[in-house]
Coordinates of C-alpha atoms in Angstrom, one line a residue:
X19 CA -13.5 14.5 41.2
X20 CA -16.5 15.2 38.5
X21 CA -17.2 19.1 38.3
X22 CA -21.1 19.2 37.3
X23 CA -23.1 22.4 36.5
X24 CA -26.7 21.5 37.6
X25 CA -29.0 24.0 35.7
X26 CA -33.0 24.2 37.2
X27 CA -35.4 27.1 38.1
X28 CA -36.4 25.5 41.1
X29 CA -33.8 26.8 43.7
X30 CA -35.2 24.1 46.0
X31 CA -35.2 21.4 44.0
X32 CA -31.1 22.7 42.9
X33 CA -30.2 22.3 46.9
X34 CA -31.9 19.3 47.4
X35 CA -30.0 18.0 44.2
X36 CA -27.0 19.3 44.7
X37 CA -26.7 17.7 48.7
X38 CA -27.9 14.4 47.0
X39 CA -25.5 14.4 44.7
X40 CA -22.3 15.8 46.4
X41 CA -23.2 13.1 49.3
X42 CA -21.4 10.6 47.0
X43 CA -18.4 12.0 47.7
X44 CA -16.6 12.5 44.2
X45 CA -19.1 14.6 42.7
X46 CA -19.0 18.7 43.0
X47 CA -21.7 20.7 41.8
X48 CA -22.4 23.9 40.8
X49 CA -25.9 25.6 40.2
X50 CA -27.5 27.8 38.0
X51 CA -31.3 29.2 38.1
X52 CA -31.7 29.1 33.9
X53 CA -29.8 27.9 30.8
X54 CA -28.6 31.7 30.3
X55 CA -26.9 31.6 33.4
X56 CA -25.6 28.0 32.7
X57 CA -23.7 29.3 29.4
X58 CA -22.2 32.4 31.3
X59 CA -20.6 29.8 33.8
X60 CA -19.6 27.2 30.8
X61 CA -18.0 30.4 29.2
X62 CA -15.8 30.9 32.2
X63 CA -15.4 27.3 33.9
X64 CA -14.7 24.0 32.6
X65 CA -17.1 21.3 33.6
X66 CA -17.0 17.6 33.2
X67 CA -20.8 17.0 32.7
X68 CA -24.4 19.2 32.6
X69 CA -27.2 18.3 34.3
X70 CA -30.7 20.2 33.3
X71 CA -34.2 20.9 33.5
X72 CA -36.4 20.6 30.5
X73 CA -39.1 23.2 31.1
X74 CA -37.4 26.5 32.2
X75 CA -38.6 30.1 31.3
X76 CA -36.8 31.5 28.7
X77 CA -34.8 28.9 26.8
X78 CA -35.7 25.4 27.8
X79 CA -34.0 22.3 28.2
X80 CA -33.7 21.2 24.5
X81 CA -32.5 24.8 23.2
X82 CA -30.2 25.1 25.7
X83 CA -28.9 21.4 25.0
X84 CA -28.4 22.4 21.3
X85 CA -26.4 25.9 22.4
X86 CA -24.3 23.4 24.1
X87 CA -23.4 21.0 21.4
X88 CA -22.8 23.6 18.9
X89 CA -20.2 25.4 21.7
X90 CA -19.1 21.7 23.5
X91 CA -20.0 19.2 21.0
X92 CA -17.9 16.5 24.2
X93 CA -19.6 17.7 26.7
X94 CA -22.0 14.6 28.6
X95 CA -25.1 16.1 28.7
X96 CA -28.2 14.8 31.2
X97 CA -31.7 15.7 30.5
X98 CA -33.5 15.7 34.0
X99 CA -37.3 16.5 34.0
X100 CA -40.4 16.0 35.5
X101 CA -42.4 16.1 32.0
X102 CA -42.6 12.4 31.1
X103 CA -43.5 12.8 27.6
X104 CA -42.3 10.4 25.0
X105 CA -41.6 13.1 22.6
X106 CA -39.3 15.0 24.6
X107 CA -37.2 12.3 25.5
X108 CA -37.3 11.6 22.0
X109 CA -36.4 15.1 21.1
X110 CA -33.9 15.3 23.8
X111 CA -32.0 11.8 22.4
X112 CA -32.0 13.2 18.6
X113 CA -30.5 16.7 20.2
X114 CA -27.1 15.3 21.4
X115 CA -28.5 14.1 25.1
X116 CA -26.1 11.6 26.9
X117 CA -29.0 10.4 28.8
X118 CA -32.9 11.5 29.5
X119 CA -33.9 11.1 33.2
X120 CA -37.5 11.6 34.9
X121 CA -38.2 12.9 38.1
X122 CA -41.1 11.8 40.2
X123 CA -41.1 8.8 42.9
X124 CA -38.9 8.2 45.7
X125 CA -36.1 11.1 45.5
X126 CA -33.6 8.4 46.7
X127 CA -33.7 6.2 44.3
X128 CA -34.2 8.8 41.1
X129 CA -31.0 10.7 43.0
X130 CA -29.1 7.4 42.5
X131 CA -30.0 6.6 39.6
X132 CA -28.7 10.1 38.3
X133 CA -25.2 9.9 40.2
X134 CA -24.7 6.6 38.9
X135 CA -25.8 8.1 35.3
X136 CA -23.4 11.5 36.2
X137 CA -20.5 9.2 36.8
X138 CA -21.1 6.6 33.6
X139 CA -21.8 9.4 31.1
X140 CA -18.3 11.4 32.4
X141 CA -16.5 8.0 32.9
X142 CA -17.8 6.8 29.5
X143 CA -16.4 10.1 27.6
X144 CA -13.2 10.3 29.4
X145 CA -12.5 6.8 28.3
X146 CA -13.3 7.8 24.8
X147 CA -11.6 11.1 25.0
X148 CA -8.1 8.8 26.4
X149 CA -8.2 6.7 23.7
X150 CA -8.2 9.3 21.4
X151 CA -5.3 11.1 23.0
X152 CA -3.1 7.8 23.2
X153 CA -4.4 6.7 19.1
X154 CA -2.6 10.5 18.7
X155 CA 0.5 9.6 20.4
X156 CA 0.5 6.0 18.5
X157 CA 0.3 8.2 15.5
X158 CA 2.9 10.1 17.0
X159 CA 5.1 8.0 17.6
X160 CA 4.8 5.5 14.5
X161 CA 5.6 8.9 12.8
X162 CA 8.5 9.8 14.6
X163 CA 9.8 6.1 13.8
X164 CA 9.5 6.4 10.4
X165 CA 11.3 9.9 10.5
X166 CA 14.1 8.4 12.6
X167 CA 14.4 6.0 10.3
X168 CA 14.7 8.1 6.6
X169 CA 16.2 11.2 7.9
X170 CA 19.9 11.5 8.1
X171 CA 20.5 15.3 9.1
X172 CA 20.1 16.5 12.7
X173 CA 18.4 19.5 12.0
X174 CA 15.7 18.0 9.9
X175 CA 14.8 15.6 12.3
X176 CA 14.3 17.8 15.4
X177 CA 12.4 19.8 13.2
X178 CA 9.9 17.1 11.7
X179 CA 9.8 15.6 15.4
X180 CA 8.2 19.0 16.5
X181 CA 6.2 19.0 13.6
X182 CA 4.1 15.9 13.8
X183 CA 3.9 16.3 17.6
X184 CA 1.8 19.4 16.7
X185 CA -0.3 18.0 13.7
X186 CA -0.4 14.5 14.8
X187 CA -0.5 14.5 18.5
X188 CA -2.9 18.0 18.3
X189 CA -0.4 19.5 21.0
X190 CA -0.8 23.5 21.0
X191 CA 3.3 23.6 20.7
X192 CA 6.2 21.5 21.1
X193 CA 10.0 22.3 21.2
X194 CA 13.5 21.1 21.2
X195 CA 16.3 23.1 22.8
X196 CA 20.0 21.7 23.2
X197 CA 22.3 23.2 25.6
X198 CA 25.2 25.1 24.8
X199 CA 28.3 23.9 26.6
X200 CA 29.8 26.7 27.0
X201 CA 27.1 28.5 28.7
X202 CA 25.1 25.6 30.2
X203 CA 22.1 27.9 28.7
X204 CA 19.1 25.8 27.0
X205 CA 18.9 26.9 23.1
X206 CA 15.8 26.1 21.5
X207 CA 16.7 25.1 18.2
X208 CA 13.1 23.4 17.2
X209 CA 9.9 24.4 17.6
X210 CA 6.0 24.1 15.8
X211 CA 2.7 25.2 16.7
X212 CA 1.0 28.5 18.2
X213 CA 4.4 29.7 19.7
X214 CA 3.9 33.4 19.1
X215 CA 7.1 34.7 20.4
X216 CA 7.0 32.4 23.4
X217 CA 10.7 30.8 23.4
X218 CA 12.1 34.4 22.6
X219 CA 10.7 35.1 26.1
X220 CA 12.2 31.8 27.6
X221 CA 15.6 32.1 29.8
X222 CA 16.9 28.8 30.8
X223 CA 19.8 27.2 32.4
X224 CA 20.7 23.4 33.5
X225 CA 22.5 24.9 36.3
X226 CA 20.7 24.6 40.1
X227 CA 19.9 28.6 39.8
X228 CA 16.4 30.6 39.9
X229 CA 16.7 30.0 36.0
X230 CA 17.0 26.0 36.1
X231 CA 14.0 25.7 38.0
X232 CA 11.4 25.4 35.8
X233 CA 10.7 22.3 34.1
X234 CA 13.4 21.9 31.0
X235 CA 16.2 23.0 33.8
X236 CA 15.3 20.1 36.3
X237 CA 14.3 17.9 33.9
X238 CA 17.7 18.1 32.2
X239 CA 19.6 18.0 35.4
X240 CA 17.6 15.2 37.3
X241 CA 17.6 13.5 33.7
X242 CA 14.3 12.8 34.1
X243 CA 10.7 13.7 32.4
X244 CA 9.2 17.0 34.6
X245 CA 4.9 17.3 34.3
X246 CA 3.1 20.7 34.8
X247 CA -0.6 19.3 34.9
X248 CA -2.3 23.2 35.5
X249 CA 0.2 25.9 34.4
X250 CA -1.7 28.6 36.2
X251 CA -1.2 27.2 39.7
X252 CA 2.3 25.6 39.7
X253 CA 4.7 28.0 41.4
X254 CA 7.4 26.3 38.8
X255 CA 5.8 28.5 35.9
X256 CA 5.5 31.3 38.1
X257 CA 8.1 33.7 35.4
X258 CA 5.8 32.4 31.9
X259 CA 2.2 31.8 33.8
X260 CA 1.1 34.7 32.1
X261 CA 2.3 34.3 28.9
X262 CA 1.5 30.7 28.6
X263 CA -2.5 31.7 29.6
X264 CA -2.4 34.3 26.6
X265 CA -1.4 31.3 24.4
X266 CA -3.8 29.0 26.0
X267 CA -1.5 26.9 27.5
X268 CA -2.6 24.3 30.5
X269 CA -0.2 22.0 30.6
X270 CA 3.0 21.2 29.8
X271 CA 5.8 18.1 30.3
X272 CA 9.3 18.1 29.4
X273 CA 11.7 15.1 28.7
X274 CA 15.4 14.7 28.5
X275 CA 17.1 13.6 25.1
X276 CA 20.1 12.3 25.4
X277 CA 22.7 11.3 23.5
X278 CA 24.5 8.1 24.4
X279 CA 25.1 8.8 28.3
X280 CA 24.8 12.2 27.6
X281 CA 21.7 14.6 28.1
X282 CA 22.4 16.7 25.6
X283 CA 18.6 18.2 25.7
X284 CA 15.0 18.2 26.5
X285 CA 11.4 17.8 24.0
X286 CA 8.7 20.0 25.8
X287 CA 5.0 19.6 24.9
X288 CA 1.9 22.1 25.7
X289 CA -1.4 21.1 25.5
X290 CA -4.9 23.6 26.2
X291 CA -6.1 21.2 28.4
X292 CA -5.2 21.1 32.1
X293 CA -4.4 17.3 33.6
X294 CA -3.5 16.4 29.9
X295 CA -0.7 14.4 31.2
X296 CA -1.8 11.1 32.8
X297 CA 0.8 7.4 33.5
X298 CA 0.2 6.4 30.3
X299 CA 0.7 9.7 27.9
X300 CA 3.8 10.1 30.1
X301 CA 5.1 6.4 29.3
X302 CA 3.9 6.9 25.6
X303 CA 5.9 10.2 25.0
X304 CA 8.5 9.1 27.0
X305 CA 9.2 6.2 24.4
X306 CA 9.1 8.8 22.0
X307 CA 11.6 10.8 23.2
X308 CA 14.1 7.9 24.1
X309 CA 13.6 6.7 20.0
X310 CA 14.5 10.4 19.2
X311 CA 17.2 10.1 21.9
X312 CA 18.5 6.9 20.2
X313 CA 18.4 7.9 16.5
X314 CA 20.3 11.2 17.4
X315 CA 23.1 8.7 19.2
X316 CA 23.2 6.4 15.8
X317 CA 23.7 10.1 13.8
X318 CA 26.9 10.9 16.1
X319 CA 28.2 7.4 15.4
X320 CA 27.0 7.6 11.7
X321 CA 29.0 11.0 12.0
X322 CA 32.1 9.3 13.3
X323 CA 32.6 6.6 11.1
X324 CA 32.6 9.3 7.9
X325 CA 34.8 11.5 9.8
X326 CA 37.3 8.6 10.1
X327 CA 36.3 7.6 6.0
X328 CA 37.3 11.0 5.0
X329 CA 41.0 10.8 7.2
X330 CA 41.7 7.7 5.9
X331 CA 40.9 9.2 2.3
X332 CA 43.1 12.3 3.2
X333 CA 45.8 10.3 4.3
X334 CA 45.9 7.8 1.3
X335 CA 46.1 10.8 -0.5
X336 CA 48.6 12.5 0.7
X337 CA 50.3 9.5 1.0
X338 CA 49.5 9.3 -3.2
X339 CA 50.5 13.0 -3.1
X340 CA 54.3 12.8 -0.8
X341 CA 55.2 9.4 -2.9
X342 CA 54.2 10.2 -6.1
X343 CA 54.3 14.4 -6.8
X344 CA 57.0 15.3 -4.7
X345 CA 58.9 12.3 -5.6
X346 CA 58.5 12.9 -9.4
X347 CA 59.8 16.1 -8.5
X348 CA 62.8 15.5 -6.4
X349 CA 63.6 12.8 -9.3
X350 CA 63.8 16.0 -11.7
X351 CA 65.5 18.0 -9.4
X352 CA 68.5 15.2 -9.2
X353 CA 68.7 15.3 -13.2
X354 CA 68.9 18.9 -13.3
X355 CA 71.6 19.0 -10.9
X356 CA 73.6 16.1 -12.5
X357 CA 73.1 18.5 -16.1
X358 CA 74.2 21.9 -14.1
X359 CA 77.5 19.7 -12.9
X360 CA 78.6 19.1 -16.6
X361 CA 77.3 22.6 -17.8
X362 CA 78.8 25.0 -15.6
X363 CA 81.0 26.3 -18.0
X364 CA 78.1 27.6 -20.2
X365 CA 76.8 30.1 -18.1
X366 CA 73.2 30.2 -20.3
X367 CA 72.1 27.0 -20.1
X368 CA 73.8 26.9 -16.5
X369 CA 71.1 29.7 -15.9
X370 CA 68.3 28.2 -17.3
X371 CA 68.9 25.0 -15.7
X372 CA 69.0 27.0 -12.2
X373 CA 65.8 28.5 -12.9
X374 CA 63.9 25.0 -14.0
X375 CA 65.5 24.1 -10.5
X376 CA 64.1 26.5 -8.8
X377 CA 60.2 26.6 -9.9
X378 CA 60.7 22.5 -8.9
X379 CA 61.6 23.9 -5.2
X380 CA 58.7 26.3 -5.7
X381 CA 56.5 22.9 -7.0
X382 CA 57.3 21.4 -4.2
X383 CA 56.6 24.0 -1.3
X384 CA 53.3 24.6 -2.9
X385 CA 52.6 20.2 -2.5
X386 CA 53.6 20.9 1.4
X387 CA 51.4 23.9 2.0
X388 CA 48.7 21.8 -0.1
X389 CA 49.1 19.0 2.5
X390 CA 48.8 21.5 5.5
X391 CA 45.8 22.7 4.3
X392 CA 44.5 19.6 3.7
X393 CA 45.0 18.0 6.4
X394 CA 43.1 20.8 8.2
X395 CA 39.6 20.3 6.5
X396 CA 37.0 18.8 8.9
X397 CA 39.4 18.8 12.2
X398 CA 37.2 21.8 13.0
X399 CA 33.4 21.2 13.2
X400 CA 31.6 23.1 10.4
X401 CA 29.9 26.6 12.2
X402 CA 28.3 29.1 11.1
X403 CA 29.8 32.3 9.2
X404 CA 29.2 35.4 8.3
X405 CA 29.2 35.2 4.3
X406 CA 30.1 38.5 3.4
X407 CA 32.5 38.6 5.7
X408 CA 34.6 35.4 4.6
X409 CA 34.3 36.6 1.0
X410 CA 35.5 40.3 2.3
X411 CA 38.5 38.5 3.6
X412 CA 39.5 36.1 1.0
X413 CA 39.4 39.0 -1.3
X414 CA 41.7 41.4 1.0
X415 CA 45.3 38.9 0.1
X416 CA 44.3 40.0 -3.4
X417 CA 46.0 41.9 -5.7
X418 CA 43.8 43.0 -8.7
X419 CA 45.5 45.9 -10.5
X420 CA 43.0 47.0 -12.8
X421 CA 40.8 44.1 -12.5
X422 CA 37.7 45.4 -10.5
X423 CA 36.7 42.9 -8.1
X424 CA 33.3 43.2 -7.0
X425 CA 31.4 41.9 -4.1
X426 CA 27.3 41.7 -3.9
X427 CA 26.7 39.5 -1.0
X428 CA 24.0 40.5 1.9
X429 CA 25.6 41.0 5.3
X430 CA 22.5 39.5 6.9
X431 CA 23.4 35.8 5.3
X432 CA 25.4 33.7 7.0
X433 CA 26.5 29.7 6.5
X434 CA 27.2 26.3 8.1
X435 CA 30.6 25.2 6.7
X436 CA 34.2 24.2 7.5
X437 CA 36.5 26.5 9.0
X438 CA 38.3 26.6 5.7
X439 CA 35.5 28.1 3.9
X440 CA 37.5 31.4 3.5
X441 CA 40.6 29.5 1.2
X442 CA 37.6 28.4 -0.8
X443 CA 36.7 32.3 -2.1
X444 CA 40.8 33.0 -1.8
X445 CA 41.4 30.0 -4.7
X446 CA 38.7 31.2 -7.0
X447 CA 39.9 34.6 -6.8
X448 CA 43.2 34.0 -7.3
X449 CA 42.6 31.4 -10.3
X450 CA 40.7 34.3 -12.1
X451 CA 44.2 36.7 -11.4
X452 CA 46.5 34.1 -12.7
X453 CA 44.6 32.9 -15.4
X454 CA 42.5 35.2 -16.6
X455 CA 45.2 36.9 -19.4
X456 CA 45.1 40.5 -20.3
X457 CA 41.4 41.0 -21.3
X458 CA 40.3 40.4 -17.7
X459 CA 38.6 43.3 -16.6
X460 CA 36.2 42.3 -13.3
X461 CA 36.1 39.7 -11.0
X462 CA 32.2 39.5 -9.6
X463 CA 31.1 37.5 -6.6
X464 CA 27.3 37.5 -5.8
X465 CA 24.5 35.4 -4.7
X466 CA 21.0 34.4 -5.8
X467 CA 18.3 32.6 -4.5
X468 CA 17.0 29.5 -6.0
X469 CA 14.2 27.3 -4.7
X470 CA 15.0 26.8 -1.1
X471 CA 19.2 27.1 -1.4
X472 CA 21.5 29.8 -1.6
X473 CA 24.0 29.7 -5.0
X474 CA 27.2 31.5 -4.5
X475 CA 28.7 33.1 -8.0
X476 CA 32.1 34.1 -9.1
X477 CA 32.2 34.8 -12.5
X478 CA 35.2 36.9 -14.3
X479 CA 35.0 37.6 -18.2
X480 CA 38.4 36.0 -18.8
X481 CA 39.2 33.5 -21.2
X482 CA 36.6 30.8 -19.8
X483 CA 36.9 27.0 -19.2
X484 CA 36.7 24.8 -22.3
X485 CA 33.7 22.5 -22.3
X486 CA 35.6 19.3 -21.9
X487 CA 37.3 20.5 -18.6
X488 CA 34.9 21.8 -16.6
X489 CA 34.4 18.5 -14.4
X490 CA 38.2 17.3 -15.0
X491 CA 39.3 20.9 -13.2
X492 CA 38.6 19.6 -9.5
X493 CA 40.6 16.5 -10.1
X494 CA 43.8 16.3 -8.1
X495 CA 46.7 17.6 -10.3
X496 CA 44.8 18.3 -13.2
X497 CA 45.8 22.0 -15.0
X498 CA 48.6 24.5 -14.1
X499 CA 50.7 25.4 -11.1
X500 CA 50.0 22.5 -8.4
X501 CA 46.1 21.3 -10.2
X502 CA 45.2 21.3 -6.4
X503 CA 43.6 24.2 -5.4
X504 CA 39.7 24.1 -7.3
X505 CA 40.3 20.1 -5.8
X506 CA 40.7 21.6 -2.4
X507 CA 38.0 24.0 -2.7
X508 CA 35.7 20.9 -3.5
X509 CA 36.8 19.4 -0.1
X510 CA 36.3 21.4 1.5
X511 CA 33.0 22.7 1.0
X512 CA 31.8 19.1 0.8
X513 CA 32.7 18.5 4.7
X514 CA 29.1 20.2 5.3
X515 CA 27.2 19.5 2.0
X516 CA 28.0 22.1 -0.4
X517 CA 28.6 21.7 -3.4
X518 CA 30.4 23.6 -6.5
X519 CA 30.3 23.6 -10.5
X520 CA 31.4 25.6 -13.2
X521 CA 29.0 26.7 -15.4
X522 CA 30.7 29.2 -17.7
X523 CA 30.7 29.8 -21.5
X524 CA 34.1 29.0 -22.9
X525 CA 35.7 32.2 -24.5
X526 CA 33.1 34.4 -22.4
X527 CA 34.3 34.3 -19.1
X528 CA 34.4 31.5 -16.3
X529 CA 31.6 31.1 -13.5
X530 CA 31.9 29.0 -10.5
X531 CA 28.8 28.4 -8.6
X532 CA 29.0 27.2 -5.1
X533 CA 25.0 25.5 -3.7
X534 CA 24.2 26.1 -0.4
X535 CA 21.3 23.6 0.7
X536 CA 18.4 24.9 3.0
X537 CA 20.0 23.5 6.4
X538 CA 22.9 25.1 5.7
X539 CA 22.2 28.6 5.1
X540 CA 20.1 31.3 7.2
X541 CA 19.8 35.5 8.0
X542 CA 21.4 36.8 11.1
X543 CA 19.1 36.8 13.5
X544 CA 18.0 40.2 15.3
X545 CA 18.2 40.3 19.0
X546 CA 14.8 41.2 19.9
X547 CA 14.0 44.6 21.8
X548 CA 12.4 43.8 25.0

């Protein structure tokens, strides 16, 4: 159906139009007795084409054809008149006018001749306006591609997807939510555009409750793409109708993302326009969603094989560690018996022997409890924790003595690592204790900001690291005790991308500085009041 507003001062000549023109059966029209009154209706309804009079009281034909391209520069526009005058058709051309018609003859035929010009001009600009919508969503999805294609983190891609949906494909909003399978709620955890508070508003569940009825909530259950073509009439938006109008949403269509089998999710897009989403959008964004779908499947698997590179790496080393290490040592322990047989009667050396026995038991409990905990990085997935709290505890074990051990770490920042992250903070503090010497005074752990990451300090002003150590110190068995521990710390922290270095003055004090990239650090968020 074409929605035309028919603007004349002749009330009898707007009837006779209007039955004329509504007799074709997919034409409606609306009338208006002057071009003011034409621009109060365009300010409140959306029409498909204008139809007007030239000569009118007030502002004519022309003027209010300018008005009308400076407001709604698409908007088909028909000049309809009865003054035949080669300059105002002219005039009328060079203003923006789809078409220039003139009255006078047989009212049949000039009444055809307009419906068929009506229906050309709207036919002509929708076709133009759809092929500008699906060049978007080509854009769109040649984008996507490329993203899929160079971006390895999760994160970063859901993010970017949302992103060029809104710059490329000129959507108002778009955004990702995964659910949570623990309380089959939908999270967003993607989102760009004019939100404004919008998916703070959102409650959403998969589950066939009030709350899994809207369109993300079916369309992840049925597990298949859900279309609101007019947001203000579909009862399905009944909880966000308001909210959606303030934002100038008019439609809006949700697809499922899935991950192998799996739906896992749902991509929702809002456009201001109502009957945005026609077949072929639909088809076109659901391709998009399925490569999205796909590249977050070859991610899992990509995930999968390095979590099956880093056991087999743990277990050659351990391996390494059991034959070798504890070997070496049981090999010493042997000798040191065999010397304690033929020494007993010299009750010194008997003792010291005992005691070089005994710090090899000690060596090789510490290997065991080194293999425990290494076998326990990445079983876990990474999450997110509170920083200050982790630090907090790894400090608590501590026992400092004089050395003041200060913490400066915000209680708002939190960040995505392994479950181990706490034995990380417990190593570096207790490698300042034990080898810090008698002029250690303070053990300081802090953090900075620097560009878009996070860098963890802690920094003591004992004796330092010498120059030509300070990569060879996270090698396995390199330095005092078991050499495992600032090799452990490495580990672990590398399971979700951080990284650590030391980066103190030898003689001055050492300084270990752990990097936290962007998608791995963030601030609490604050529940909203509502």
């Amino acid at each position: 159906m074409i929605s035309a507003l028919y603007v004349d001062d002749d009330p009898d000549l707007l009837e006779v139009g209007r039955l004329f023109l509504e007799r074709s059966g997919n034409i409606r029209i609306e009338t208006a007795l002057s071009a003011e009154e034409g621009l109060n209706k365009l300010r409140t309804t959306p029409y498909d084409i204008v139809i007007s009079d030239y000569q009118m009281p007030g502002m004519d034909g022309i003027a209010f054809l300018k008005v009308v391209r400076t407001r709604y520069p698409k908007l088909p526009f028909v000049i309809f008149t009865g003054r035949g005058r080669e300059e105002v058709a002219i005039e009328a051309l060079n203003s923006g006018a789809d078409r220039y018609i003139q009255k006078g003859g047989d009212p049949r035929s000039q009444f055809t001749e307009l419906i068929h010009t009506v229906k050309d001009s709207v036919e002509k600009r929708r076709t133009q306006e759809e092929i500008i919508h699906l060049n978007r969503l080509y854009s769109v999805i040649s984008r996507t591609n490329r993203a899929t294609i160079h971006i390895r983190d999760r994160q970063a891609l859901l993010d970017e997807a949302c992103r060029i949906a809104v710059e490329e494909g000129k959507f108002l909003m778009a955004w990702i939510g995964i659910v949570d399978p623990a309380t089959r709620e939908v999270r967003p955890v993607a989102a760009c555009g004019y939100e404004a508070g919008y998916l703070s508003l959102l409650s959403i569940t998969v589950d066939n409750v009030p709350q899994g009825m809207g369109l993300t909530g079916s369309c992840i259950r049925e597990g298949c793409p859900m279309v609101c073509n007019e947001i203000l009439s579909d009862p399905r938006m009944e909880d966000y109708r308001e909210e959606a109008a303030r934002r100038g949403y008019c439609s809006s269509a949700s697809f499922p993302l899935r991950d192998g089998n799996e739906i896992i999710g749902a991509m929702r897009f809002y456009s201001g326009e109502c009957n945005f989403f026609n077949d072929r959008e639909l088809a076109l964004l659901r391709e998009l969603t399925d490569d999205i779908s796909f590249a977050l499947e070859m991610m899992e698997r990509d995930s999968t094989l390095a979590e099956l590179a880093l056991s087999n790496r743990k277990l050659n080393l351990l391996n390494d560690l059991i034959r070798h290490d504890i070997l070496n040592t049981l090999t010493g322990l042997l000798g040191l018996e065999d010397m304690a047989a033929t020494r007993l009667s010299d009750p010194t050396a008997t003792g010291q022997i005992l005691d070089e026995i005994r710090e090899s038991t000690k060596r090789i409990q510490q290997q065991i409890t080194f293999t425990r905990d290494y076998q326990n990085i990445g079983v876990h997935a990474p999450q997110w924790q509170d920083l200050h709290a982790v630090v907090t505890r790894a400090a608590d074990p501590a026992n400092p003595g004089p050395v003041a051990l200060k913490i400066t770490i915000d209680k708002d920042l939190e960040v995505y690592a392994d479950a181990m992250l706490e034995k990380v903070f417990f190593n570096l503090i207790d490698n300042a204790l034990r080898y810090g010497g008698g002029d250690l005074t303070r053990i300081a752990l802090s953090v900075r900001t620097e560009c878009s990451c996070i860098i963890i300090t802690c920094q003591d002003d004992g004796p330092g690291i010498p120059d030509a150590e300070k990569e060879r110190i996270f090698d396995s068995g390199f330095g005092k005790n078991t050499g495992l521990g600032l090799f452990l710390a490495r580990e672990i922290l590398g399971i979700s991308g951080l990284s650590i270095r030391e980066t103190g003055i030898s003689g001055k004090g050492a300084c270990f500085e752990i990097t936290v990239p962007e998608q791995a650090w963030r601030r609490k968020r604050v529940p909203s009041l509502k």
